[in-house]
PDB file of N, CA and C in Angstrom:
ATOM      1  N   MET A 104       8.812  -6.119  21.867  1.00 94.00           N
ATOM      2  CA  MET A 104       9.986  -5.543  21.245  1.00 94.00           C
ATOM      3  C   MET A 104      10.171  -4.137  21.812  1.00 94.00           C
ATOM      4  N   THR A 105      11.402  -3.785  22.079  1.00 97.00           N
ATOM      5  CA  THR A 105      11.685  -2.468  22.647  1.00 97.00           C
ATOM      6  C   THR A 105      11.672  -1.404  21.544  1.00 97.00           C
ATOM      7  N   ASP A 106      11.579  -0.164  21.980  1.00 97.00           N
ATOM      8  CA  ASP A 106      11.616   0.943  21.030  1.00 97.00           C
ATOM      9  C   ASP A 106      12.940   0.959  20.269  1.00 97.00           C
ATOM     10  N   GLU A 107      14.018   0.653  20.961  1.00 98.00           N
ATOM     11  CA  GLU A 107      15.332   0.638  20.324  1.00 98.00           C
ATOM     12  C   GLU A 107      15.391  -0.417  19.219  1.00 98.00           C
ATOM     13  N   GLN A 108      14.791  -1.570  19.474  1.00 98.00           N
ATOM     14  CA  GLN A 108      14.766  -2.631  18.472  1.00 98.00           C
ATOM     15  C   GLN A 108      13.919  -2.224  17.262  1.00 98.00           C
ATOM     16  N   ILE A 109      12.813  -1.562  17.537  1.00 98.00           N
ATOM     17  CA  ILE A 109      11.956  -1.089  16.443  1.00 98.00           C
ATOM     18  C   ILE A 109      12.702  -0.051  15.610  1.00 98.00           C
ATOM     19  N   LEU A 110      13.412   0.848  16.267  1.00 98.00           N
ATOM     20  CA  LEU A 110      14.197   1.848  15.542  1.00 98.00           C
ATOM     21  C   LEU A 110      15.257   1.193  14.664  1.00 98.00           C
ATOM     22  N   GLU A 111      15.886   0.158  15.162  1.00 98.00           N
ATOM     23  CA  GLU A 111      16.881  -0.557  14.360  1.00 98.00           C
ATOM     24  C   GLU A 111      16.249  -1.142  13.098  1.00 98.00           C
ATOM     25  N   LEU A 112      15.016  -1.638  13.213  1.00 98.00           N
ATOM     26  CA  LEU A 112      14.316  -2.150  12.032  1.00 98.00           C
ATOM     27  C   LEU A 112      14.094  -1.033  11.019  1.00 98.00           C
ATOM     28  N   TYR A 113      13.714   0.159  11.511  1.00 98.00           N
ATOM     29  CA  TYR A 113      13.515   1.295  10.600  1.00 98.00           C
ATOM     30  C   TYR A 113      14.834   1.698   9.942  1.00 98.00           C
ATOM     31  N   PHE A 114      15.895   1.772  10.745  1.00 98.00           N
ATOM     32  CA  PHE A 114      17.199   2.143  10.192  1.00 98.00           C
ATOM     33  C   PHE A 114      17.691   1.121   9.178  1.00 98.00           C
ATOM     34  N   SER A 115      17.285  -0.126   9.366  1.00 98.00           N
ATOM     35  CA  SER A 115      17.648  -1.188   8.422  1.00 98.00           C
ATOM     36  C   SER A 115      16.692  -1.237   7.233  1.00 98.00           C
ATOM     37  N   ARG A 116      15.698  -0.357   7.255  1.00 98.00           N
ATOM     38  CA  ARG A 116      14.706  -0.252   6.186  1.00 98.00           C
ATOM     39  C   ARG A 116      13.934  -1.549   5.966  1.00 98.00           C
ATOM     40  N   LEU A 117      13.584  -2.203   7.076  1.00 98.00           N
ATOM     41  CA  LEU A 117      12.806  -3.430   7.008  1.00 98.00           C
ATOM     42  C   LEU A 117      11.327  -3.115   7.189  1.00 98.00           C
ATOM     43  N   GLU A 118      10.494  -3.699   6.353  1.00 96.00           N
ATOM     44  CA  GLU A 118       9.054  -3.448   6.440  1.00 96.00           C
ATOM     45  C   GLU A 118       8.458  -3.967   7.740  1.00 96.00           C
ATOM     46  N   SER A 119       9.119  -4.901   8.374  1.00 97.00           N
ATOM     47  CA  SER A 119       8.615  -5.425   9.646  1.00 97.00           C
ATOM     48  C   SER A 119       8.587  -4.345  10.725  1.00 97.00           C
ATOM     49  N   ALA A 120       9.294  -3.249  10.513  1.00 97.00           N
ATOM     50  CA  ALA A 120       9.264  -2.141  11.471  1.00 97.00           C
ATOM     51  C   ALA A 120       7.854  -1.587  11.606  1.00 97.00           C
ATOM     52  N   ILE A 121       7.146  -1.493  10.497  1.00 95.00           N
ATOM     53  CA  ILE A 121       5.774  -0.976  10.526  1.00 95.00           C
ATOM     54  C   ILE A 121       4.875  -1.926  11.299  1.00 95.00           C
ATOM     55  N   ASP A 122       5.024  -3.218  11.052  1.00 96.00           N
ATOM     56  CA  ASP A 122       4.218  -4.207  11.773  1.00 96.00           C
ATOM     57  C   ASP A 122       4.492  -4.161  13.268  1.00 96.00           C
ATOM     58  N   GLU A 123       5.751  -4.091  13.641  1.00 97.00           N
ATOM     59  CA  GLU A 123       6.111  -4.058  15.059  1.00 97.00           C
ATOM     60  C   GLU A 123       5.614  -2.776  15.729  1.00 97.00           C
ATOM     61  N   THR A 124       5.672  -1.669  15.012  1.00 97.00           N
ATOM     62  CA  THR A 124       5.150  -0.411  15.546  1.00 97.00           C
ATOM     63  C   THR A 124       3.650  -0.516  15.767  1.00 97.00           C
ATOM     64  N   ASN A 125       2.965  -1.121  14.818  1.00 95.00           N
ATOM     65  CA  ASN A 125       1.517  -1.300  14.945  1.00 95.00           C
ATOM     66  C   ASN A 125       1.176  -2.207  16.121  1.00 95.00           C
ATOM     67  N   ILE A 126       1.939  -3.257  16.318  1.00 97.00           N
ATOM     68  CA  ILE A 126       1.696  -4.156  17.448  1.00 97.00           C
ATOM     69  C   ILE A 126       1.836  -3.408  18.766  1.00 97.00           C
ATOM     70  N   LYS A 127       2.870  -2.600  18.866  1.00 97.00           N
ATOM     71  CA  LYS A 127       3.153  -1.922  20.133  1.00 97.00           C
ATOM     72  C   LYS A 127       2.286  -0.686  20.361  1.00 97.00           C
ATOM     73  N   TYR A 128       2.049   0.108  19.300  1.00 97.00           N
ATOM     74  CA  TYR A 128       1.388   1.402  19.481  1.00 97.00           C
ATOM     75  C   TYR A 128       0.077   1.564  18.729  1.00 97.00           C
ATOM     76  N   GLY A 129      -0.319   0.582  17.944  1.00 95.00           N
ATOM     77  CA  GLY A 129      -1.506   0.721  17.105  1.00 95.00           C
ATOM     78  C   GLY A 129      -2.776   1.033  17.870  1.00 95.00           C
ATOM     79  N   ALA A 130      -3.051   0.266  18.908  1.00 96.00           N
ATOM     80  CA  ALA A 130      -4.286   0.477  19.681  1.00 96.00           C
ATOM     81  C   ALA A 130      -4.284   1.851  20.342  1.00 96.00           C
ATOM     82  N   TYR A 131      -3.147   2.254  20.855  1.00 97.00           N
ATOM     83  CA  TYR A 131      -3.013   3.564  21.496  1.00 97.00           C
ATOM     84  C   TYR A 131      -3.282   4.690  20.495  1.00 97.00           C
ATOM     85  N   CYS A 132      -2.694   4.577  19.307  1.00 97.00           N
ATOM     86  CA  CYS A 132      -2.891   5.601  18.274  1.00 97.00           C
ATOM     87  C   CYS A 132      -4.338   5.650  17.810  1.00 97.00           C
ATOM     88  N   ARG A 133      -4.943   4.482  17.643  1.00 96.00           N
ATOM     89  CA  ARG A 133      -6.351   4.454  17.217  1.00 96.00           C
ATOM     90  C   ARG A 133      -7.259   5.084  18.268  1.00 96.00           C
ATOM     91  N   LYS A 134      -6.982   4.824  19.535  1.00 97.00           N
ATOM     92  CA  LYS A 134      -7.791   5.395  20.628  1.00 97.00           C
ATOM     93  C   LYS A 134      -7.680   6.923  20.639  1.00 97.00           C
ATOM     94  N   ILE A 135      -6.480   7.428  20.503  1.00 97.00           N
ATOM     95  CA  ILE A 135      -6.280   8.880  20.493  1.00 97.00           C
ATOM     96  C   ILE A 135      -6.981   9.508  19.292  1.00 97.00           C
ATOM     97  N   SER A 136      -6.793   8.926  18.110  1.00 97.00           N
ATOM     98  CA  SER A 136      -7.396   9.522  16.916  1.00 97.00           C
ATOM     99  C   SER A 136      -8.921   9.452  16.977  1.00 97.00           C
ATOM    100  N   MET A 137      -9.461   8.389  17.554  1.00 97.00           N
ATOM    101  CA  MET A 137     -10.914   8.290  17.680  1.00 97.00           C
ATOM    102  C   MET A 137     -11.448   9.338  18.661  1.00 97.00           C
ATOM    103  N   ASN A 138     -10.712   9.568  19.746  1.00 97.00           N
ATOM    104  CA  ASN A 138     -11.134  10.589  20.709  1.00 97.00           C
ATOM    105  C   ASN A 138     -11.126  11.984  20.093  1.00 97.00           C
ATOM    106  N   ILE A 139     -10.214  12.224  19.175  1.00 97.00           N
ATOM    107  CA  ILE A 139     -10.121  13.537  18.547  1.00 97.00           C
ATOM    108  C   ILE A 139     -11.134  13.687  17.421  1.00 97.00           C
ATOM    109  N   LEU A 140     -11.208  12.683  16.542  1.00 97.00           N
ATOM    110  CA  LEU A 140     -11.991  12.814  15.312  1.00 97.00           C
ATOM    111  C   LEU A 140     -13.447  12.369  15.444  1.00 97.00           C
ATOM    112  N   LYS A 141     -13.731  11.489  16.381  1.00 97.00           N
ATOM    113  CA  LYS A 141     -15.100  10.995  16.607  1.00 97.00           C
ATOM    114  C   LYS A 141     -15.715  10.361  15.361  1.00 97.00           C
ATOM    115  N   ASN A 142     -14.857   9.806  14.497  1.00 96.00           N
ATOM    116  CA  ASN A 142     -15.325   9.161  13.275  1.00 96.00           C
ATOM    117  C   ASN A 142     -14.374   8.006  12.976  1.00 96.00           C
ATOM    118  N   LEU A 143     -14.926   6.789  12.879  1.00 95.00           N
ATOM    119  CA  LEU A 143     -14.100   5.602  12.716  1.00 95.00           C
ATOM    120  C   LEU A 143     -13.272   5.633  11.440  1.00 95.00           C
ATOM    121  N   GLU A 144     -13.893   5.967  10.321  1.00 96.00           N
ATOM    122  CA  GLU A 144     -13.172   5.979   9.046  1.00 96.00           C
ATOM    123  C   GLU A 144     -12.050   7.009   9.043  1.00 96.00           C
ATOM    124  N   ASP A 145     -12.341   8.215   9.505  1.00 96.00           N
ATOM    125  CA  ASP A 145     -11.320   9.257   9.563  1.00 96.00           C
ATOM    126  C   ASP A 145     -10.203   8.874  10.534  1.00 96.00           C
ATOM    127  N   SER A 146     -10.583   8.244  11.633  1.00 96.00           N
ATOM    128  CA  SER A 146      -9.609   7.818  12.628  1.00 96.00           C
ATOM    129  C   SER A 146      -8.661   6.774  12.056  1.00 96.00           C
ATOM    130  N   GLU A 147      -9.197   5.782  11.364  1.00 94.00           N
ATOM    131  CA  GLU A 147      -8.367   4.753  10.746  1.00 94.00           C
ATOM    132  C   GLU A 147      -7.440   5.334   9.688  1.00 94.00           C
ATOM    133  N   GLU A 148      -7.958   6.277   8.918  1.00 95.00           N
ATOM    134  CA  GLU A 148      -7.138   6.909   7.883  1.00 95.00           C
ATOM    135  C   GLU A 148      -5.997   7.707   8.509  1.00 95.00           C
ATOM    136  N   ALA A 149      -6.296   8.412   9.598  1.00 95.00           N
ATOM    137  CA  ALA A 149      -5.261   9.193  10.259  1.00 95.00           C
ATOM    138  C   ALA A 149      -4.152   8.298  10.804  1.00 95.00           C
ATOM    139  N   VAL A 150      -4.524   7.171  11.380  1.00 94.00           N
ATOM    140  CA  VAL A 150      -3.518   6.244  11.914  1.00 94.00           C
ATOM    141  C   VAL A 150      -2.711   5.647  10.761  1.00 94.00           C
ATOM    142  N   ASN A 151      -3.364   5.281   9.679  1.00 93.00           N
ATOM    143  CA  ASN A 151      -2.648   4.726   8.525  1.00 93.00           C
ATOM    144  C   ASN A 151      -1.685   5.748   7.932  1.00 93.00           C
ATOM    145  N   ASP A 152      -2.096   6.993   7.853  1.00 93.00           N
ATOM    146  CA  ASP A 152      -1.224   8.040   7.323  1.00 93.00           C
ATOM    147  C   ASP A 152      -0.012   8.254   8.219  1.00 93.00           C
ATOM    148  N   THR A 153      -0.249   8.129   9.507  1.00 88.00           N
ATOM    149  CA  THR A 153       0.848   8.317  10.471  1.00 88.00           C
ATOM    150  C   THR A 153       1.824   7.178  10.354  1.00 88.00           C
TER     151      THR A 153
END
């Protein structure tokens, strides 16, 4: 799914937007947060908060 399509889901206030964002960017966000925080639990919480 493209970024534009994901944005349309957000603008339509559909919960599937969160799922699609996680599919596309979840691993990337988790990798970055783990590199910064060096703690799995804190890293997961940071990604969930984001």
